mmCIF file of C-alpha atoms in Angstrom:
data_model
loop_
_atom_site.group_PDB
_atom_site.id
_atom_site.type_symbol
_atom_site.label_atom_id
_atom_site.label_comp_id
_atom_site.label_asym_id
_atom_site.label_seq_id
_atom_site.Cartn_x
_atom_site.Cartn_y
_atom_site.Cartn_z
ATOM 1 C CA MET A 1 -95.004 67.259 -82.960
ATOM 2 C CA VAL A 2 -92.259 64.747 -83.576
ATOM 3 C CA SER A 3 -89.485 64.074 -81.097
ATOM 4 C CA VAL A 4 -86.376 62.512 -82.633
ATOM 5 C CA SER A 5 -83.727 60.616 -80.717
ATOM 6 C CA ALA A 6 -80.084 60.349 -81.647
ATOM 7 C CA ARG A 7 -79.546 58.054 -84.597
ATOM 8 C CA VAL A 8 -76.530 56.308 -83.174
ATOM 9 C CA LEU A 9 -77.964 53.308 -81.371
ATOM 10 C CA ALA A 10 -74.682 51.877 -80.115
ATOM 11 C CA LEU A 11 -74.486 54.312 -77.251
ATOM 12 C CA PHE A 12 -76.263 52.166 -74.696
ATOM 13 C CA ALA A 13 -73.711 50.373 -72.521
ATOM 14 C CA SER A 14 -74.913 46.842 -73.136
ATOM 15 C CA VAL A 15 -77.804 45.081 -74.771
ATOM 16 C CA ALA A 16 -78.840 43.379 -71.552
ATOM 17 C CA ALA A 17 -78.763 46.533 -69.473
ATOM 18 C CA PHE A 18 -80.801 48.437 -72.016
ATOM 19 C CA ALA A 19 -83.452 45.738 -72.235
ATOM 20 C CA ALA A 20 -83.849 45.688 -68.469
ATOM 21 C CA ALA A 21 -84.171 49.471 -68.284
ATOM 22 C CA ALA A 22 -86.700 49.896 -71.130
ATOM 23 C CA VAL A 23 -90.145 51.007 -69.977
ATOM 24 C CA PRO A 24 -93.176 50.908 -72.315
ATOM 25 C CA ALA A 25 -94.928 54.176 -73.124
ATOM 26 C CA GLN A 26 -98.482 53.788 -71.819
ATOM 27 C CA ALA A 27 -100.074 57.094 -72.805
ATOM 28 C CA ASP A 28 -103.268 56.664 -74.856
ATOM 29 C CA GLY A 29 -102.354 59.562 -77.107
ATOM 30 C CA GLU A 30 -98.972 58.334 -78.301
ATOM 31 C CA VAL A 31 -97.434 56.029 -80.863
ATOM 32 C CA ASN A 32 -93.742 55.104 -80.855
ATOM 33 C CA ILE A 33 -92.041 54.576 -84.219
ATOM 34 C CA TYR A 34 -88.707 52.871 -84.871
ATOM 35 C CA SER A 35 -87.739 53.855 -88.422
ATOM 36 C CA SER A 36 -84.761 53.460 -90.736
ATOM 37 C CA ARG A 37 -86.161 56.055 -93.157
ATOM 38 C CA HIS A 38 -84.525 59.515 -92.997
ATOM 39 C CA TYR A 39 -86.441 61.881 -95.289
ATOM 40 C CA ASP A 40 -87.688 65.395 -94.563
ATOM 41 C CA THR A 41 -91.055 64.633 -96.153
ATOM 42 C CA ASP A 42 -91.626 61.904 -93.544
ATOM 43 C CA GLU A 43 -91.548 64.629 -90.871
ATOM 44 C CA ARG A 44 -94.429 66.412 -92.602
ATOM 45 C CA LEU A 45 -96.282 63.109 -92.914
ATOM 46 C CA TYR A 46 -96.009 62.446 -89.185
ATOM 47 C CA SER A 47 -97.102 65.984 -88.346
ATOM 48 C CA GLU A 48 -100.166 65.615 -90.532
ATOM 49 C CA PHE A 49 -101.120 62.404 -88.729
ATOM 50 C CA SER A 50 -100.774 64.066 -85.331
ATOM 51 C CA GLU A 51 -102.790 67.090 -86.437
ATOM 52 C CA ALA A 52 -105.585 64.868 -87.751
ATOM 53 C CA THR A 53 -105.755 62.443 -84.815
ATOM 54 C CA GLY A 54 -104.276 64.194 -81.783
ATOM 55 C CA ILE A 55 -101.884 61.241 -81.401
ATOM 56 C CA LYS A 56 -98.331 62.282 -80.555
ATOM 57 C CA ILE A 57 -95.555 60.551 -82.470
ATOM 58 C CA ASN A 58 -92.294 59.655 -80.762
ATOM 59 C CA LEU A 59 -89.704 58.805 -83.407
ATOM 60 C CA ILE A 60 -86.484 56.834 -83.028
ATOM 61 C CA GLU A 61 -84.375 56.629 -86.178
ATOM 62 C CA GLY A 62 -81.451 54.331 -86.902
ATOM 63 C CA LYS A 63 -79.942 51.829 -89.290
ATOM 64 C CA GLU A 64 -82.134 48.876 -90.175
ATOM 65 C CA ASP A 65 -80.211 46.039 -88.575
ATOM 66 C CA GLU A 66 -79.397 48.116 -85.475
ATOM 67 C CA LEU A 67 -83.108 48.761 -84.906
ATOM 68 C CA ILE A 68 -83.883 45.070 -85.287
ATOM 69 C CA GLU A 69 -81.221 44.195 -82.717
ATOM 70 C CA ARG A 70 -82.487 46.890 -80.382
ATOM 71 C CA MET A 71 -86.050 45.549 -80.513
ATOM 72 C CA LYS A 72 -84.800 42.018 -79.895
ATOM 73 C CA ALA A 73 -82.815 43.219 -76.891
ATOM 74 C CA GLU A 74 -85.765 45.132 -75.462
ATOM 75 C CA GLY A 75 -88.043 42.109 -75.783
ATOM 76 C CA ALA A 76 -91.428 42.402 -74.049
ATOM 77 C CA ASN A 77 -90.330 45.733 -72.532
ATOM 78 C CA SER A 78 -89.920 47.385 -75.930
ATOM 79 C CA PRO A 79 -91.725 50.721 -76.291
ATOM 80 C CA ALA A 80 -91.858 50.242 -80.087
ATOM 81 C CA ASP A 81 -95.350 50.343 -81.606
ATOM 82 C CA VAL A 82 -94.411 50.464 -85.288
ATOM 83 C CA PHE A 83 -91.243 49.350 -87.096
ATOM 84 C CA ILE A 84 -90.471 50.837 -90.522
ATOM 85 C CA THR A 85 -87.662 49.617 -92.761
ATOM 86 C CA ALA A 86 -86.659 49.171 -96.396
ATOM 87 C CA ASP A 87 -86.734 45.900 -98.356
ATOM 88 C CA ALA A 88 -88.922 42.863 -97.821
ATOM 89 C CA GLY A 89 -85.793 40.916 -96.914
ATOM 90 C CA ARG A 90 -85.285 43.019 -93.793
ATOM 91 C CA LEU A 91 -88.994 42.888 -92.964
ATOM 92 C CA TRP A 92 -88.697 39.102 -93.163
ATOM 93 C CA ARG A 93 -85.685 39.158 -90.813
ATOM 94 C CA ALA A 94 -87.656 41.195 -88.286
ATOM 95 C CA ASP A 95 -90.640 38.878 -88.584
ATOM 96 C CA GLU A 96 -88.480 35.780 -88.146
ATOM 97 C CA ALA A 97 -87.171 37.358 -84.931
ATOM 98 C CA GLY A 98 -90.754 37.617 -83.667
ATOM 99 C CA LEU A 99 -90.834 41.414 -83.784
ATOM 100 C CA PHE A 100 -94.235 41.805 -85.511
ATOM 101 C CA GLN A 101 -97.798 40.855 -84.658
ATOM 102 C CA ALA A 102 -100.661 40.103 -87.028
ATOM 103 C CA VAL A 103 -103.012 42.922 -88.019
ATOM 104 C CA GLU A 104 -106.405 42.362 -89.607
ATOM 105 C CA SER A 105 -107.506 45.598 -91.267
ATOM 106 C CA GLU A 106 -110.006 45.980 -94.090
ATOM 107 C CA VAL A 107 -108.424 49.326 -94.944
ATOM 108 C CA LEU A 108 -104.933 47.873 -95.340
ATOM 109 C CA ASN A 109 -106.094 44.748 -97.145
ATOM 110 C CA GLU A 110 -108.112 46.838 -99.586
ATOM 111 C CA ARG A 111 -105.449 49.440 -100.323
ATOM 112 C CA VAL A 112 -102.202 47.444 -100.306
ATOM 113 C CA PRO A 113 -101.936 44.834 -103.089
ATOM 114 C CA GLU A 114 -101.632 41.270 -101.820
ATOM 115 C CA SER A 115 -98.135 40.804 -103.226
ATOM 116 C CA LEU A 116 -96.867 43.836 -101.284
ATOM 117 C CA ARG A 117 -97.926 42.694 -97.798
ATOM 118 C CA HIS A 118 -97.276 39.769 -95.501
ATOM 119 C CA PRO A 119 -99.758 36.925 -96.089
ATOM 120 C CA GLU A 120 -100.886 37.061 -92.444
ATOM 121 C CA GLY A 121 -100.731 40.823 -91.950
ATOM 122 C CA HIS A 122 -97.414 41.028 -90.119
ATOM 123 C CA TRP A 123 -96.198 43.897 -92.313
ATOM 124 C CA PHE A 124 -97.455 46.076 -95.175
ATOM 125 C CA GLY A 125 -95.673 47.874 -98.000
ATOM 126 C CA ILE A 126 -95.868 51.654 -97.782
ATOM 127 C CA SER A 127 -93.758 52.663 -100.806
ATOM 128 C CA LYS A 128 -92.494 50.698 -103.790
ATOM 129 C CA ARG A 129 -89.405 50.618 -105.979
ATOM 130 C CA ALA A 130 -88.360 48.520 -108.977
ATOM 131 C CA ARG A 131 -84.902 46.970 -109.360
ATOM 132 C CA VAL A 132 -84.185 47.211 -113.063
ATOM 133 C CA ILE A 133 -81.486 47.240 -115.724
ATOM 134 C CA PHE A 134 -79.588 50.360 -116.804
ATOM 135 C CA TYR A 135 -77.184 50.523 -119.743
ATOM 136 C CA ASP A 136 -74.838 52.763 -121.705
ATOM 137 C CA LYS A 137 -76.783 53.776 -124.813
ATOM 138 C CA ALA A 138 -73.603 54.270 -126.843
ATOM 139 C CA LYS A 139 -71.788 51.128 -125.714
ATOM 140 C CA VAL A 140 -74.637 48.580 -125.579
ATOM 141 C CA SER A 141 -76.706 48.472 -128.763
ATOM 142 C CA GLU A 142 -78.753 45.436 -127.708
ATOM 143 C CA PRO A 143 -79.330 45.696 -123.956
ATOM 144 C CA PRO A 144 -80.615 42.730 -121.929
ATOM 145 C CA MET A 145 -84.412 42.697 -121.801
ATOM 146 C CA THR A 146 -84.687 40.103 -119.034
ATOM 147 C CA TYR A 147 -82.916 39.347 -115.776
ATOM 148 C CA ALA A 148 -81.838 36.016 -117.241
ATOM 149 C CA ALA A 149 -80.103 37.831 -120.113
ATOM 150 C CA LEU A 150 -77.771 39.587 -117.678
ATOM 151 C CA ALA A 151 -75.879 36.285 -117.527
ATOM 152 C CA ASP A 152 -75.493 36.044 -121.324
ATOM 153 C CA PRO A 153 -71.749 35.764 -122.210
ATOM 154 C CA LYS A 154 -72.159 38.516 -124.836
ATOM 155 C CA TYR A 155 -72.227 40.996 -121.939
ATOM 156 C CA LYS A 156 -68.919 39.797 -120.507
ATOM 157 C CA GLY A 157 -66.957 42.618 -118.899
ATOM 158 C CA LEU A 158 -69.881 45.044 -118.919
ATOM 159 C CA LEU A 159 -71.870 44.418 -115.731
ATOM 160 C CA CYS A 160 -71.584 46.406 -112.509
ATOM 161 C CA ALA A 161 -73.428 45.415 -109.326
ATOM 162 C CA ARG A 162 -73.398 45.701 -105.555
ATOM 163 C CA SER A 163 -71.893 43.075 -103.293
ATOM 164 C CA SER A 164 -73.649 39.771 -102.721
ATOM 165 C CA SER A 165 -74.369 40.579 -99.073
ATOM 166 C CA ASN A 166 -76.413 43.634 -99.994
ATOM 167 C CA ILE A 167 -80.082 43.084 -99.163
ATOM 168 C CA TYR A 168 -81.209 44.289 -102.613
ATOM 169 C CA MET A 169 -79.021 41.708 -104.324
ATOM 170 C CA LEU A 170 -80.180 38.981 -101.954
ATOM 171 C CA SER A 171 -83.822 39.809 -102.618
ATOM 172 C CA LEU A 172 -83.288 39.847 -106.390
ATOM 173 C CA LEU A 173 -81.702 36.402 -106.310
ATOM 174 C CA GLY A 174 -84.388 35.280 -103.868
ATOM 175 C CA ALA A 175 -87.006 36.145 -106.480
ATOM 176 C CA TYR A 176 -85.006 34.345 -109.170
ATOM 177 C CA ILE A 177 -84.925 31.214 -107.002
ATOM 178 C CA ALA A 178 -88.683 31.409 -106.461
ATOM 179 C CA HIS A 179 -89.383 31.649 -110.190
ATOM 180 C CA ASN A 180 -86.723 29.368 -111.647
ATOM 181 C CA GLY A 181 -85.482 26.986 -108.980
ATOM 182 C CA ASP A 182 -82.183 26.456 -107.205
ATOM 183 C CA GLU A 183 -80.025 25.111 -110.047
ATOM 184 C CA ALA A 184 -81.120 27.759 -112.541
ATOM 185 C CA ALA A 185 -80.460 30.439 -109.944
ATOM 186 C CA LYS A 186 -76.939 29.143 -109.362
ATOM 187 C CA THR A 187 -76.224 29.116 -113.099
ATOM 188 C CA TRP A 188 -77.526 32.669 -113.317
ATOM 189 C CA ALA A 189 -75.390 33.895 -110.424
ATOM 190 C CA GLN A 190 -72.337 32.329 -112.069
ATOM 191 C CA GLY A 191 -73.167 34.175 -115.269
ATOM 192 C CA LEU A 192 -73.470 37.468 -113.430
ATOM 193 C CA LYS A 193 -70.064 36.946 -111.868
ATOM 194 C CA ASP A 194 -68.501 36.059 -115.221
ATOM 195 C CA ASN A 195 -69.877 39.245 -116.807
ATOM 196 C CA LEU A 196 -68.646 41.668 -114.147
ATOM 197 C CA ALA A 197 -66.699 44.719 -115.277
ATOM 198 C CA ARG A 198 -65.200 45.089 -111.781
ATOM 199 C CA ASP A 199 -65.500 43.517 -108.363
ATOM 200 C CA PRO A 200 -68.876 44.260 -106.736
ATOM 201 C CA GLN A 201 -68.609 47.517 -104.830
ATOM 202 C CA GLY A 202 -70.438 50.620 -103.704
ATOM 203 C CA GLY A 203 -74.116 51.479 -103.697
ATOM 204 C CA ASP A 204 -76.665 51.759 -106.479
ATOM 205 C CA THR A 205 -75.617 55.328 -107.273
ATOM 206 C CA ASP A 206 -72.044 54.102 -107.798
ATOM 207 C CA GLN A 207 -73.239 51.573 -110.374
ATOM 208 C CA LEU A 208 -75.000 54.314 -112.326
ATOM 209 C CA LYS A 209 -72.006 56.628 -112.023
ATOM 210 C CA GLY A 210 -69.946 53.774 -113.464
ATOM 211 C CA ILE A 211 -72.006 53.967 -116.645
ATOM 212 C CA VAL A 212 -71.438 57.730 -116.876
ATOM 213 C CA SER A 213 -67.679 57.289 -116.375
ATOM 214 C CA GLY A 214 -67.475 54.477 -118.928
ATOM 215 C CA GLU A 215 -66.338 51.819 -116.469
ATOM 216 C CA CYS A 216 -69.679 49.985 -116.652
ATOM 217 C CA GLY A 217 -71.825 49.171 -119.666
ATOM 218 C CA ILE A 218 -74.725 47.653 -117.725
ATOM 219 C CA ALA A 219 -75.853 48.104 -114.132
ATOM 220 C CA ILE A 220 -78.510 46.802 -111.769
ATOM 221 C CA ALA A 221 -80.099 49.453 -109.547
ATOM 222 C CA ASN A 222 -83.329 50.621 -107.951
ATOM 223 C CA THR A 223 -85.364 53.124 -109.919
ATOM 224 C CA TYR A 224 -85.257 55.879 -107.318
ATOM 225 C CA TYR A 225 -81.484 56.271 -107.587
ATOM 226 C CA PHE A 226 -81.878 56.999 -111.296
ATOM 227 C CA ALA A 227 -84.799 59.362 -110.623
ATOM 228 C CA ARG A 228 -82.604 61.356 -108.246
ATOM 229 C CA GLY A 229 -80.090 61.756 -111.046
ATOM 230 C CA ILE A 230 -82.783 62.999 -113.423
ATOM 231 C CA ALA A 231 -83.890 65.533 -110.815
ATOM 232 C CA GLY A 232 -80.362 66.950 -110.836
ATOM 233 C CA GLN A 233 -79.456 66.042 -107.293
ATOM 234 C CA VAL A 234 -76.421 63.771 -107.781
ATOM 235 C CA ASP A 235 -72.878 64.868 -108.611
ATOM 236 C CA GLY A 236 -71.182 62.518 -111.045
ATOM 237 C CA LEU A 237 -74.524 61.203 -112.300
ATOM 238 C CA SER A 238 -76.919 64.020 -113.171
ATOM 239 C CA GLU A 239 -74.564 65.662 -115.689
ATOM 240 C CA GLY A 240 -74.330 62.394 -117.659
ATOM 241 C CA ILE A 241 -77.836 61.047 -117.087
ATOM 242 C CA ASP A 242 -78.761 61.248 -120.796
ATOM 243 C CA LYS A 243 -76.100 58.623 -121.483
ATOM 244 C CA ILE A 244 -78.097 56.025 -119.551
ATOM 245 C CA GLY A 245 -80.993 53.941 -120.855
ATOM 246 C CA VAL A 246 -83.426 52.049 -118.633
ATOM 247 C CA ILE A 247 -85.021 48.628 -119.136
ATOM 248 C CA PHE A 248 -87.924 47.278 -117.102
ATOM 249 C CA PRO A 249 -87.091 43.582 -117.510
ATOM 250 C CA ASP A 250 -89.282 40.545 -118.116
ATOM 251 C CA GLN A 251 -92.235 42.443 -119.526
ATOM 252 C CA ASP A 252 -93.227 39.342 -121.473
ATOM 253 C CA GLY A 253 -92.633 37.103 -118.463
ATOM 254 C CA ASN A 254 -92.829 37.508 -114.699
ATOM 255 C CA GLY A 255 -92.543 41.288 -114.761
ATOM 256 C CA ALA A 256 -90.014 43.669 -113.241
ATOM 257 C CA HIS A 257 -88.702 42.854 -109.775
ATOM 258 C CA VAL A 258 -90.208 45.189 -107.164
ATOM 259 C CA ASN A 259 -89.636 45.703 -103.460
ATOM 260 C CA VAL A 260 -90.934 47.978 -100.736
ATOM 261 C CA SER A 261 -90.338 50.079 -97.731
ATOM 262 C CA GLY A 262 -92.727 48.537 -95.233
ATOM 263 C CA ALA A 263 -94.131 48.824 -91.744
ATOM 264 C CA GLY A 264 -95.650 46.525 -89.167
ATOM 265 C CA VAL A 265 -97.095 46.692 -85.672
ATOM 266 C CA ALA A 266 -94.490 45.643 -83.101
ATOM 267 C CA ALA A 267 -95.100 42.400 -81.242
ATOM 268 C CA HIS A 268 -95.283 44.094 -77.830
ATOM 269 C CA ALA A 269 -96.765 47.421 -78.929
ATOM 270 C CA PRO A 270 -98.049 49.273 -75.851
ATOM 271 C CA ASN A 271 -100.223 51.495 -78.085
ATOM 272 C CA ARG A 272 -101.531 48.895 -80.528
ATOM 273 C CA ASP A 273 -104.714 50.695 -81.602
ATOM 274 C CA ASN A 274 -102.776 53.859 -82.395
ATOM 275 C CA ALA A 275 -100.223 51.794 -84.294
ATOM 276 C CA VAL A 276 -102.938 50.302 -86.513
ATOM 277 C CA LYS A 277 -104.369 53.785 -87.113
ATOM 278 C CA LEU A 278 -100.914 54.936 -88.198
ATOM 279 C CA LEU A 279 -100.486 52.040 -90.633
ATOM 280 C CA GLU A 280 -103.896 52.755 -92.126
ATOM 281 C CA TYR A 281 -102.975 56.423 -92.439
ATOM 282 C CA PHE A 282 -99.823 55.418 -94.322
ATOM 283 C CA THR A 283 -102.079 54.162 -97.137
ATOM 284 C CA SER A 284 -104.005 57.443 -97.465
ATOM 285 C CA GLU A 285 -103.545 59.499 -100.625
ATOM 286 C CA SER A 286 -101.600 62.280 -98.900
ATOM 287 C CA ALA A 287 -99.318 59.890 -97.019
ATOM 288 C CA GLN A 288 -98.641 57.851 -100.140
ATOM 289 C CA SER A 289 -97.625 61.020 -101.941
ATOM 290 C CA TYR A 290 -95.280 61.999 -99.119
ATOM 291 C CA PHE A 291 -93.645 58.569 -99.073
ATOM 292 C CA ALA A 292 -93.242 58.396 -102.828
ATOM 293 C CA ASN A 293 -92.035 61.954 -103.387
ATOM 294 C CA GLY A 294 -89.645 61.842 -100.440
ATOM 295 C CA ASN A 295 -87.528 59.169 -102.112
ATOM 296 C CA ASN A 296 -88.653 59.194 -105.756
ATOM 297 C CA GLU A 297 -90.501 55.893 -105.280
ATOM 298 C CA TYR A 298 -93.826 54.483 -106.435
ATOM 299 C CA PRO A 299 -96.918 54.521 -104.205
ATOM 300 C CA VAL A 300 -98.121 51.054 -103.190
ATOM 301 C CA VAL A 301 -101.754 52.151 -103.529
ATOM 302 C CA PRO A 302 -102.494 51.817 -107.267
ATOM 303 C CA SER A 303 -104.829 54.810 -107.430
ATOM 304 C CA VAL A 304 -102.147 57.270 -106.228
ATOM 305 C CA ALA A 305 -99.842 58.786 -108.853
ATOM 306 C CA ALA A 306 -96.075 58.857 -108.567
ATOM 307 C CA SER A 307 -94.066 62.049 -109.056
ATOM 308 C CA SER A 308 -93.660 63.413 -112.584
ATOM 309 C CA VAL A 309 -89.998 62.349 -112.617
ATOM 310 C CA VAL A 310 -90.847 58.763 -111.673
ATOM 311 C CA GLU A 311 -93.827 58.638 -114.029
ATOM 312 C CA GLY A 312 -91.450 59.776 -116.760
ATOM 313 C CA LEU A 313 -89.537 56.501 -116.493
ATOM 314 C CA GLY A 314 -92.519 54.817 -118.158
ATOM 315 C CA SER A 315 -95.142 52.299 -117.171
ATOM 316 C CA PHE A 316 -94.283 48.658 -116.536
ATOM 317 C CA THR A 317 -95.689 45.319 -115.462
ATOM 318 C CA ALA A 318 -94.465 44.373 -111.998
ATOM 319 C CA ASP A 319 -93.672 40.896 -110.729
ATOM 320 C CA GLY A 320 -96.668 39.637 -108.749
ATOM 321 C CA LEU A 321 -94.621 37.340 -106.501
ATOM 322 C CA ASN A 322 -95.482 37.856 -102.834
ATOM 323 C CA LEU A 323 -92.496 39.670 -101.359
ATOM 324 C CA ASN A 324 -92.368 37.427 -98.327
ATOM 325 C CA GLU A 325 -90.869 34.788 -100.646
ATOM 326 C CA LEU A 326 -87.761 36.939 -101.033
ATOM 327 C CA GLY A 327 -86.964 36.589 -97.347
ATOM 328 C CA LYS A 328 -87.662 32.863 -97.342
ATOM 329 C CA ASN A 329 -84.983 32.430 -100.008
ATOM 330 C CA GLN A 330 -82.523 34.896 -98.488
ATOM 331 C CA ALA A 331 -80.188 32.388 -96.827
ATOM 332 C CA ARG A 332 -80.020 30.207 -99.923
ATOM 333 C CA ALA A 333 -79.353 33.266 -102.094
ATOM 334 C CA GLN A 334 -76.294 34.128 -100.008
ATOM 335 C CA GLU A 335 -75.099 30.526 -100.196
ATOM 336 C CA ILE A 336 -75.385 30.564 -103.987
ATOM 337 C CA TYR A 337 -73.452 33.801 -104.315
ATOM 338 C CA ASN A 338 -70.747 32.333 -102.075
ATOM 339 C CA GLU A 339 -70.631 29.066 -104.023
ATOM 340 C CA VAL A 340 -69.979 30.834 -107.341
ATOM 341 C CA GLY A 341 -67.529 33.310 -105.831
ATOM 342 C CA PHE A 342 -69.661 36.414 -106.292
ATOM 343 C CA LYS A 343 -68.150 38.719 -103.663
#
């Protein structure tokens, strides 16, 4: 059975007062999850874990950065056992704040590819997405086949993207820095800005809708937003989905940029053993299917198949860069975007 708290975390009167009042949950049969994921299939996943182990799950949901601030405020009194969030950049932020502890698990190390987990076991990917290129089939006869090509002047006035402060955009530029160096990354960011069809705005779905409406010729977005459109779930996108083509970039180079939703054991976890059991369960075949199908993502465990909709996007070679590098380059990525005037 899963108990869910209110999602609005700003209700506690002050950070200091909340930290002082927090009391760790000591029961042997519990595990306390702080999660920024909000999918119905996750509820079934948690129930399955409890049924199999007898361990009760207590779930607190909220926005990513709010949960990080809450855990920091709670400090050593935090009841959190496991923290779940999206994007390696946010996992890196949490780790830099000292919110994770190292886990050594043969199960996790065997099932989760090295590039999709922290080098010292502070966090592990639990579902995967690719950030790729989408284009208007009618408007763009020769779409960009690499990330570098997005900055080609021939695409001037065609590109739509999210704002520079968005974690997905920071992680993408963080990967570009890791592969190509600081100066090349700055030149690339300048090229992206020069090719914009409009000021950066909205979410990934808005970029894809921009292609359907004709405002955008090319867009950068995560694969699962497109998969939702194929499944017929998105007004303003699904009815024009056939207009959009998809490119998995850099297939002759570094591979397509990927990222994860991930989880780690909290630094002060009162139920550490149960937390490790939960992380290991997350890599099971059934859990991987729940995670992937709940948000049209890819499983991180290579032997588990994605949904038919996601598989229909085609196979691709993924970038093997360890995702922790994205966080390391996060601050510099924001500086570069600011320096070139990418809003």
